[in-house]
Amino acid sequence: MFARILAKILGTNNARQLKRMQAIVEKVNAFEPRISVLTDEQLTLKTNEFREQLAQGKHLNDILPEAFAVVRETSKRKLGQRHYDVQLIGGITLHEGRIAEMKTGEGKTLTATLPLYLNALAGSAHLVTVNDYLARRDAEWMAPIYNHLGMSVGILQNSSSDSDRKAAYNSDILYATNNELGFDFLRDNMKFRLEDYVQRDLQFAIVDEVDSILIDEARTPLIISGASDASSSLYVDANRVIPRLALKDDYEVDEKARSVQMTESGVDKVEQAFNIQNLYAIENINMLHHINQALKAHTLFRRDVDYVVKDGEVLIVDEFTGRILPGRRYSDGLHQALEAKENVTIERETQTLASITLQNYFRIYKKLAGMTGTAVTEAEEFHKIYSLDVVSIPTNRAMVRDDKSDLIFLTKNAKYKAIVGDVKERYQKGQPVLIGTIAIETSELLSHILTANGVPHEVLNAKQHAREADIVAHAGESKHVTIATNMAGRGTDIKLTAESKQAGGLYILGTERHESRRIDNQLRGRSGRQGDPGESRFYISLEDDLIRIFAGDSLKKNMERFGMVEDEIIESKVVSRTIERAQERVEKHNFEIRKHLLEYDDVLNQQRTVVYKYRRDILEGAEQIFELVRDLIVMTVQDMFARAPKGSISEQTELFLDVVHRMTGIDKAEIERQGFANNSIELLEKDLVNFLLERYELYRNQQNRQIVQDAEKWLMLETIDQAWKQHMLNLDHLKEGIGLRGWGQKNPLIEYKKEAFAMFKDMMEQVRYDIVFHIFHLNLERFNQRELEEKRQRELDQLNLISSAVAAEGGGKAQVQQQRSTEPRIGRNEDCPCGSGKKYKKCHGQ
């Protein structure tokens, strides 16, 4: 109450920001008379003029008004579109590194050209979209502006080759999807030559549909993975047992937390089915895992809601957009459990090779901005996770859409009957109708009912995604009825004809409330663009999942007690408030999931940063490999002394000489002849360091410098990569069981940080030792750089086959499954081409 009163007196922060930016807009407008008289050639030359001003010390903010005026004039000439003043405000908001909330139809695509051009003057600028279609469409649509101003435009697609990707990243302005950007970052940091990297410094990015990318898709990380050797037979066996279990007696389902737990009775039945004594014994832990995943597959995941089965494949459906997510798989065996459930071919499990969360990827950018039609409801999360503030931009024309209050029914049957009556009435008067559903099964049920009632219509869901553009293009025409599953992320405006405007504009009919208010607002936002007429209304049943799960059966029983009957329609503030509270609880719960994920990934991210910098130092400092190896030798000896058990100097000396002998292969008698100090540990450490450095330098001077340098580079990178992959697997295992520490009154996150740090420290020590070991055992006659390069290129080619993000929720993270052979072309018993002298299976073929 006090905050509202204060806002009325002082004005909201949003209003103050708009007032401040309006003064900048006036400066832009003041340039218009001067810019409009320039010739096309003079407009083009403005880009070089701006760059010269920046080179002389001017800031981007200094040239913003004139630069925006130049872009607006170019757009007017090349596209026939002049930026509105509110679009200028949106452009300023984006340039300042904030989120611009702009309603559907307000021209976000055109708005983005202003800050993209301005920031590209000082480096490069990226526009991040949700899919390949929008990336290409927007880039080609806006390209005439950039090209006329001498700016190059790149488009990054799923099918782009490495050479195409490099050219795209070298463009001034790049249009790409979040998936492609994230996976290119991971793939780059798996390469062995700097010239093969495709990305350059990440300067400035505008994320379109920022709530979809940075919130909805941020719950699970991007993962590149390779096939493991796990057997699929256990999934089939586990799947056969689950139908024998009964709800409540053998297992309990918590729909709020999306979790399922076996009871003692259920455990007994499983033990009996597999003829084992104790399902929770160490030797049966793998079986327990498969049973749990099979139970989740049968109880928490519904066909035509969470996934569809098409051409013998289980395909995940995006819960926010209704689209199929090709190439994405649930991880941790859940996808295999679904394949067993649906009796389709079970693909092999995978092992993580590289991963990063979207949160941590986009925080690498020096400046980040975003735009969407719905961001205010998530403003707190944007600020806490990304330090992004939301500015709500006013519409160019007043919004005249009539948002009607919810209609509430006792049962789903009564609701569907009323929906059909409403749709028939509007169809007969020629008004276009967009019916929003949150599941494929609901859209197909409604389609069946409308067909039976003689109402022609189109259905847009994951099964008809190939016709999406055509269906959306006609959705605003008179007498067009469209059923869409989660219309939220479609990214295309629905345009009205004169006849449909006359009939009242686009009517949005929501068949139930989504868990997120933001998704409901996005559906409503499809109507009423640029001052168009329109209506919206949600139909709610007390049997809907949202109410059933979060309000229980009590609400329905209370309404029946008050005399509500099946055919009765009410508009109740009590029910509406209950729904809103349920949505807020779900939103907070989902925020906690994303925050929890980020807290754990921040630990991995710190370690990832160290490893990737280490790799980069090796690649960039090819001429300084000698110094890097010398440092590793010194640190390895220091590690050895730091970890040594206590004892007499003679005992410790004997121990150290043994370690040096094993590590270097130098004859022990020769080491002992060096006469190392035996009266001081400090002197002994110094003597050993000097001895190894001298030996290393002597060896290096006797060989071809370039060949040695190349061999050492390959050894270092391959050793780091193998250790990092294993470390990520170890962290996955640590994370799986760390939650149990809570039973011992310990904070699982703190425990995870402590143990992850200790594991990382051990890994880096082992990496140093292994590199020194390999270098002292290096056989240059067996070192085959061409063969190693070909092997690495084959691996990277496989990684390029699938470039999809991981965004499936439920049962843990999901991941991309890279379909590649685990068998190398180099024979396992052949000498390793790295020149270590070991067989391939004992060296880099492990």
PDB file of N, CA and C in Angstrom, residues 304 308 317-318 320-324 433-447 450 457-476 481-494 523 526:
ATOM      1  N   ASP A 304       1.779 -37.452 -26.076  1.00  0.00           N
ATOM      2  CA  ASP A 304       1.042 -36.341 -26.693  1.00  0.00           C
ATOM      3  C   ASP A 304       0.876 -35.149 -25.759  1.00  0.00           C
ATOM      4  N   VAL A 308       5.894 -37.012 -28.142  1.00  0.00           N
ATOM      5  CA  VAL A 308       5.109 -37.717 -29.159  1.00  0.00           C
ATOM      6  C   VAL A 308       5.960 -38.862 -29.693  1.00  0.00           C
ATOM      7  N   VAL A 317       8.383 -32.743 -26.650  1.00  0.00           N
ATOM      8  CA  VAL A 317       7.592 -31.570 -27.011  1.00  0.00           C
ATOM      9  C   VAL A 317       7.912 -30.446 -26.038  1.00  0.00           C
ATOM     10  N   ASP A 318       8.254 -29.268 -26.572  1.00  0.00           N
ATOM     11  CA  ASP A 318       8.545 -28.106 -25.728  1.00  0.00           C
ATOM     12  C   ASP A 318       7.261 -27.670 -25.028  1.00  0.00           C
ATOM     13  N   PHE A 320       6.544 -25.056 -23.545  1.00  0.00           N
ATOM     14  CA  PHE A 320       6.213 -23.639 -23.657  1.00  0.00           C
ATOM     15  C   PHE A 320       5.772 -23.234 -25.051  1.00  0.00           C
ATOM     16  N   THR A 321       6.259 -23.912 -26.086  1.00  0.00           N
ATOM     17  CA  THR A 321       5.911 -23.507 -27.453  1.00  0.00           C
ATOM     18  C   THR A 321       5.117 -24.558 -28.209  1.00  0.00           C
ATOM     19  N   GLY A 322       5.034 -25.778 -27.668  1.00  0.00           N
ATOM     20  CA  GLY A 322       4.309 -26.830 -28.362  1.00  0.00           C
ATOM     21  C   GLY A 322       5.074 -27.424 -29.525  1.00  0.00           C
ATOM     22  N   ARG A 323       6.316 -27.004 -29.720  1.00  0.00           N
ATOM     23  CA  ARG A 323       7.106 -27.511 -30.843  1.00  0.00           C
ATOM     24  C   ARG A 323       7.828 -28.805 -30.465  1.00  0.00           C
ATOM     25  N   ILE A 324       8.066 -29.631 -31.496  1.00  0.00           N
ATOM     26  CA  ILE A 324       8.937 -30.796 -31.298  1.00  0.00           C
ATOM     27  C   ILE A 324      10.373 -30.299 -31.188  1.00  0.00           C
ATOM     28  N   VAL A 433     -11.004 -16.927 -34.697  1.00  0.00           N
ATOM     29  CA  VAL A 433     -10.835 -17.409 -33.327  1.00  0.00           C
ATOM     30  C   VAL A 433      -9.523 -18.183 -33.222  1.00  0.00           C
ATOM     31  N   LEU A 434      -8.733 -17.863 -32.200  1.00  0.00           N
ATOM     32  CA  LEU A 434      -7.527 -18.637 -31.879  1.00  0.00           C
ATOM     33  C   LEU A 434      -7.758 -19.310 -30.532  1.00  0.00           C
ATOM     34  N   ILE A 435      -7.826 -20.644 -30.552  1.00  0.00           N
ATOM     35  CA  ILE A 435      -8.057 -21.412 -29.325  1.00  0.00           C
ATOM     36  C   ILE A 435      -6.714 -21.911 -28.820  1.00  0.00           C
ATOM     37  N   GLY A 436      -6.349 -21.513 -27.607  1.00  0.00           N
ATOM     38  CA  GLY A 436      -5.068 -21.918 -27.029  1.00  0.00           C
ATOM     39  C   GLY A 436      -5.225 -23.091 -26.082  1.00  0.00           C
ATOM     40  N   THR A 437      -4.448 -24.158 -26.322  1.00  0.00           N
ATOM     41  CA  THR A 437      -4.444 -25.307 -25.408  1.00  0.00           C
ATOM     42  C   THR A 437      -3.026 -25.490 -24.870  1.00  0.00           C
ATOM     43  N   ILE A 438      -2.891 -26.259 -23.796  1.00  0.00           N
ATOM     44  CA  ILE A 438      -1.545 -26.461 -23.242  1.00  0.00           C
ATOM     45  C   ILE A 438      -1.049 -27.886 -23.467  1.00  0.00           C
ATOM     46  N   ALA A 439      -1.829 -28.704 -24.188  1.00  0.00           N
ATOM     47  CA  ALA A 439      -1.397 -30.078 -24.479  1.00  0.00           C
ATOM     48  C   ALA A 439      -1.955 -30.527 -25.821  1.00  0.00           C
ATOM     49  N   ILE A 440      -1.213 -31.391 -26.494  1.00  0.00           N
ATOM     50  CA  ILE A 440      -1.633 -31.905 -27.806  1.00  0.00           C
ATOM     51  C   ILE A 440      -2.936 -32.688 -27.676  1.00  0.00           C
ATOM     52  N   GLU A 441      -3.075 -33.475 -26.602  1.00  0.00           N
ATOM     53  CA  GLU A 441      -4.278 -34.287 -26.459  1.00  0.00           C
ATOM     54  C   GLU A 441      -5.524 -33.413 -26.339  1.00  0.00           C
ATOM     55  N   THR A 442      -5.403 -32.240 -25.682  1.00  0.00           N
ATOM     56  CA  THR A 442      -6.548 -31.321 -25.580  1.00  0.00           C
ATOM     57  C   THR A 442      -6.889 -30.745 -26.941  1.00  0.00           C
ATOM     58  N   SER A 443      -5.866 -30.379 -27.722  1.00  0.00           N
ATOM     59  CA  SER A 443      -6.126 -29.804 -29.046  1.00  0.00           C
ATOM     60  C   SER A 443      -6.814 -30.816 -29.946  1.00  0.00           C
ATOM     61  N   GLU A 444      -6.418 -32.100 -29.831  1.00  0.00           N
ATOM     62  CA  GLU A 444      -7.038 -33.119 -30.679  1.00  0.00           C
ATOM     63  C   GLU A 444      -8.457 -33.445 -30.225  1.00  0.00           C
ATOM     64  N   LEU A 445      -8.710 -33.400 -28.918  1.00  0.00           N
ATOM     65  CA  LEU A 445     -10.063 -33.604 -28.402  1.00  0.00           C
ATOM     66  C   LEU A 445     -10.990 -32.489 -28.890  1.00  0.00           C
ATOM     67  N   LEU A 446     -10.529 -31.241 -28.771  1.00  0.00           N
ATOM     68  CA  LEU A 446     -11.339 -30.104 -29.230  1.00  0.00           C
ATOM     69  C   LEU A 446     -11.581 -30.167 -30.733  1.00  0.00           C
ATOM     70  N   SER A 447     -10.553 -30.581 -31.467  1.00  0.00           N
ATOM     71  CA  SER A 447     -10.687 -30.712 -32.914  1.00  0.00           C
ATOM     72  C   SER A 447     -11.795 -31.700 -33.255  1.00  0.00           C
ATOM     73  N   LEU A 450     -15.207 -30.052 -32.423  1.00  0.00           N
ATOM     74  CA  LEU A 450     -15.584 -29.024 -33.400  1.00  0.00           C
ATOM     75  C   LEU A 450     -15.980 -29.647 -34.740  1.00  0.00           C
ATOM     76  N   HIS A 457     -11.875 -25.881 -39.114  1.00  0.00           N
ATOM     77  CA  HIS A 457     -10.796 -25.316 -38.299  1.00  0.00           C
ATOM     78  C   HIS A 457      -9.462 -25.917 -38.700  1.00  0.00           C
ATOM     79  N   GLU A 458      -8.379 -25.295 -38.205  1.00  0.00           N
ATOM     80  CA  GLU A 458      -7.015 -25.805 -38.382  1.00  0.00           C
ATOM     81  C   GLU A 458      -6.453 -26.151 -37.009  1.00  0.00           C
ATOM     82  N   VAL A 459      -5.568 -27.157 -36.978  1.00  0.00           N
ATOM     83  CA  VAL A 459      -4.916 -27.538 -35.722  1.00  0.00           C
ATOM     84  C   VAL A 459      -3.415 -27.319 -35.863  1.00  0.00           C
ATOM     85  N   LEU A 460      -2.848 -26.572 -34.914  1.00  0.00           N
ATOM     86  CA  LEU A 460      -1.411 -26.296 -34.923  1.00  0.00           C
ATOM     87  C   LEU A 460      -0.800 -26.838 -33.636  1.00  0.00           C
ATOM     88  N   ASN A 461      -0.109 -27.974 -33.755  1.00  0.00           N
ATOM     89  CA  ASN A 461       0.615 -28.512 -32.602  1.00  0.00           C
ATOM     90  C   ASN A 461       1.860 -29.229 -33.108  1.00  0.00           C
ATOM     91  N   ALA A 462       2.531 -29.942 -32.225  1.00  0.00           N
ATOM     92  CA  ALA A 462       3.811 -30.565 -32.589  1.00  0.00           C
ATOM     93  C   ALA A 462       3.679 -31.548 -33.742  1.00  0.00           C
ATOM     94  N   LYS A 463       2.474 -32.090 -33.947  1.00  0.00           N
ATOM     95  CA  LYS A 463       2.293 -33.063 -35.025  1.00  0.00           C
ATOM     96  C   LYS A 463       2.085 -32.389 -36.382  1.00  0.00           C
ATOM     97  N   GLN A 464       1.699 -31.111 -36.364  1.00  0.00           N
ATOM     98  CA  GLN A 464       1.490 -30.384 -37.621  1.00  0.00           C
ATOM     99  C   GLN A 464       2.458 -29.219 -37.777  1.00  0.00           C
ATOM    100  N   HIS A 465       3.635 -29.302 -37.126  1.00  0.00           N
ATOM    101  CA  HIS A 465       4.540 -28.159 -37.103  1.00  0.00           C
ATOM    102  C   HIS A 465       5.050 -27.789 -38.488  1.00  0.00           C
ATOM    103  N   ALA A 466       5.021 -28.734 -39.441  1.00  0.00           N
ATOM    104  CA  ALA A 466       5.532 -28.431 -40.784  1.00  0.00           C
ATOM    105  C   ALA A 466       4.659 -27.404 -41.487  1.00  0.00           C
ATOM    106  N   ARG A 467       3.381 -27.305 -41.097  1.00  0.00           N
ATOM    107  CA  ARG A 467       2.456 -26.359 -41.752  1.00  0.00           C
ATOM    108  C   ARG A 467       2.275 -25.088 -40.925  1.00  0.00           C
ATOM    109  N   GLU A 468       3.150 -24.896 -39.942  1.00  0.00           N
ATOM    110  CA  GLU A 468       2.981 -23.788 -38.989  1.00  0.00           C
ATOM    111  C   GLU A 468       2.835 -22.430 -39.667  1.00  0.00           C
ATOM    112  N   ALA A 469       3.783 -22.075 -40.553  1.00  0.00           N
ATOM    113  CA  ALA A 469       3.780 -20.747 -41.173  1.00  0.00           C
ATOM    114  C   ALA A 469       2.497 -20.517 -41.960  1.00  0.00           C
ATOM    115  N   ASP A 470       2.032 -21.544 -42.676  1.00  0.00           N
ATOM    116  CA  ASP A 470       0.825 -21.412 -43.492  1.00  0.00           C
ATOM    117  C   ASP A 470      -0.411 -21.223 -42.616  1.00  0.00           C
ATOM    118  N   ILE A 471      -0.487 -21.990 -41.515  1.00  0.00           N
ATOM    119  CA  ILE A 471      -1.644 -21.892 -40.613  1.00  0.00           C
ATOM    120  C   ILE A 471      -1.700 -20.509 -39.956  1.00  0.00           C
ATOM    121  N   VAL A 472      -0.534 -20.036 -39.465  1.00  0.00           N
ATOM    122  CA  VAL A 472      -0.487 -18.730 -38.789  1.00  0.00           C
ATOM    123  C   VAL A 472      -0.822 -17.599 -39.765  1.00  0.00           C
ATOM    124  N   ALA A 473      -0.388 -17.733 -41.028  1.00  0.00           N
ATOM    125  CA  ALA A 473      -0.616 -16.682 -42.027  1.00  0.00           C
ATOM    126  C   ALA A 473      -2.104 -16.425 -42.253  1.00  0.00           C
ATOM    127  N   HIS A 474      -2.946 -17.453 -42.064  1.00  0.00           N
ATOM    128  CA  HIS A 474      -4.392 -17.301 -42.331  1.00  0.00           C
ATOM    129  C   HIS A 474      -5.220 -17.183 -41.058  1.00  0.00           C
ATOM    130  N   ALA A 475      -4.572 -17.243 -39.879  1.00  0.00           N
ATOM    131  CA  ALA A 475      -5.316 -17.303 -38.613  1.00  0.00           C
ATOM    132  C   ALA A 475      -6.126 -16.048 -38.325  1.00  0.00           C
ATOM    133  N   GLY A 476      -5.773 -14.926 -38.950  1.00  0.00           N
ATOM    134  CA  GLY A 476      -6.500 -13.681 -38.687  1.00  0.00           C
ATOM    135  C   GLY A 476      -7.592 -13.375 -39.696  1.00  0.00           C
ATOM    136  N   VAL A 481     -10.910 -20.555 -37.749  1.00  0.00           N
ATOM    137  CA  VAL A 481     -10.773 -21.039 -36.378  1.00  0.00           C
ATOM    138  C   VAL A 481      -9.487 -21.853 -36.308  1.00  0.00           C
ATOM    139  N   THR A 482      -8.600 -21.486 -35.387  1.00  0.00           N
ATOM    140  CA  THR A 482      -7.307 -22.162 -35.258  1.00  0.00           C
ATOM    141  C   THR A 482      -7.126 -22.667 -33.834  1.00  0.00           C
ATOM    142  N   ILE A 483      -6.823 -23.958 -33.706  1.00  0.00           N
ATOM    143  CA  ILE A 483      -6.493 -24.521 -32.393  1.00  0.00           C
ATOM    144  C   ILE A 483      -4.976 -24.631 -32.327  1.00  0.00           C
ATOM    145  N   ALA A 484      -4.361 -24.002 -31.321  1.00  0.00           N
ATOM    146  CA  ALA A 484      -2.890 -23.999 -31.224  1.00  0.00           C
ATOM    147  C   ALA A 484      -2.451 -24.447 -29.845  1.00  0.00           C
ATOM    148  N   THR A 485      -1.502 -25.394 -29.809  1.00  0.00           N
ATOM    149  CA  THR A 485      -0.912 -25.821 -28.535  1.00  0.00           C
ATOM    150  C   THR A 485       0.213 -24.867 -28.184  1.00  0.00           C
ATOM    151  N   ASN A 486       0.062 -24.170 -27.074  1.00  0.00           N
ATOM    152  CA  ASN A 486       1.069 -23.204 -26.616  1.00  0.00           C
ATOM    153  C   ASN A 486       1.536 -22.286 -27.742  1.00  0.00           C
ATOM    154  N   MET A 487       0.654 -21.388 -28.129  1.00  0.00           N
ATOM    155  CA  MET A 487       0.933 -20.445 -29.220  1.00  0.00           C
ATOM    156  C   MET A 487       2.058 -19.503 -28.859  1.00  0.00           C
ATOM    157  N   ALA A 488       2.442 -19.481 -27.589  1.00  0.00           N
ATOM    158  CA  ALA A 488       3.336 -18.452 -27.053  1.00  0.00           C
ATOM    159  C   ALA A 488       4.547 -18.140 -27.906  1.00  0.00           C
ATOM    160  N   GLY A 489       5.285 -19.152 -28.340  1.00  0.00           N
ATOM    161  CA  GLY A 489       6.576 -18.879 -28.970  1.00  0.00           C
ATOM    162  C   GLY A 489       6.574 -18.886 -30.476  1.00  0.00           C
ATOM    163  N   ARG A 490       5.450 -18.674 -31.114  1.00  0.00           N
ATOM    164  CA  ARG A 490       5.392 -18.841 -32.556  1.00  0.00           C
ATOM    165  C   ARG A 490       6.178 -17.771 -33.321  1.00  0.00           C
ATOM    166  N   GLY A 491       6.351 -16.577 -32.742  1.00  0.00           N
ATOM    167  CA  GLY A 491       7.244 -15.586 -33.338  1.00  0.00           C
ATOM    168  C   GLY A 491       6.737 -14.947 -34.617  1.00  0.00           C
ATOM    169  N   THR A 492       5.432 -15.064 -34.908  1.00  0.00           N
ATOM    170  CA  THR A 492       4.875 -14.474 -36.121  1.00  0.00           C
ATOM    171  C   THR A 492       3.601 -13.726 -35.773  1.00  0.00           C
ATOM    172  N   ASP A 493       3.438 -12.528 -36.304  1.00  0.00           N
ATOM    173  CA  ASP A 493       2.230 -11.746 -36.045  1.00  0.00           C
ATOM    174  C   ASP A 493       1.049 -12.312 -36.827  1.00  0.00           C
ATOM    175  N   ILE A 494      -0.124 -12.286 -36.206  1.00  0.00           N
ATOM    176  CA  ILE A 494      -1.359 -12.682 -36.889  1.00  0.00           C
ATOM    177  C   ILE A 494      -2.029 -11.398 -37.379  1.00  0.00           C
ATOM    178  N   LEU A 523      -0.270 -15.589 -24.968  1.00  0.00           N
ATOM    179  CA  LEU A 523      -1.404 -16.024 -25.786  1.00  0.00           C
ATOM    180  C   LEU A 523      -2.352 -14.850 -26.028  1.00  0.00           C
ATOM    181  N   ARG A 526      -1.474 -12.177 -28.705  1.00  0.00           N
ATOM    182  CA  ARG A 526      -1.632 -12.432 -30.137  1.00  0.00           C
ATOM    183  C   ARG A 526      -2.721 -11.554 -30.743  1.00  0.00           C
TER     184      ARG A 526
END
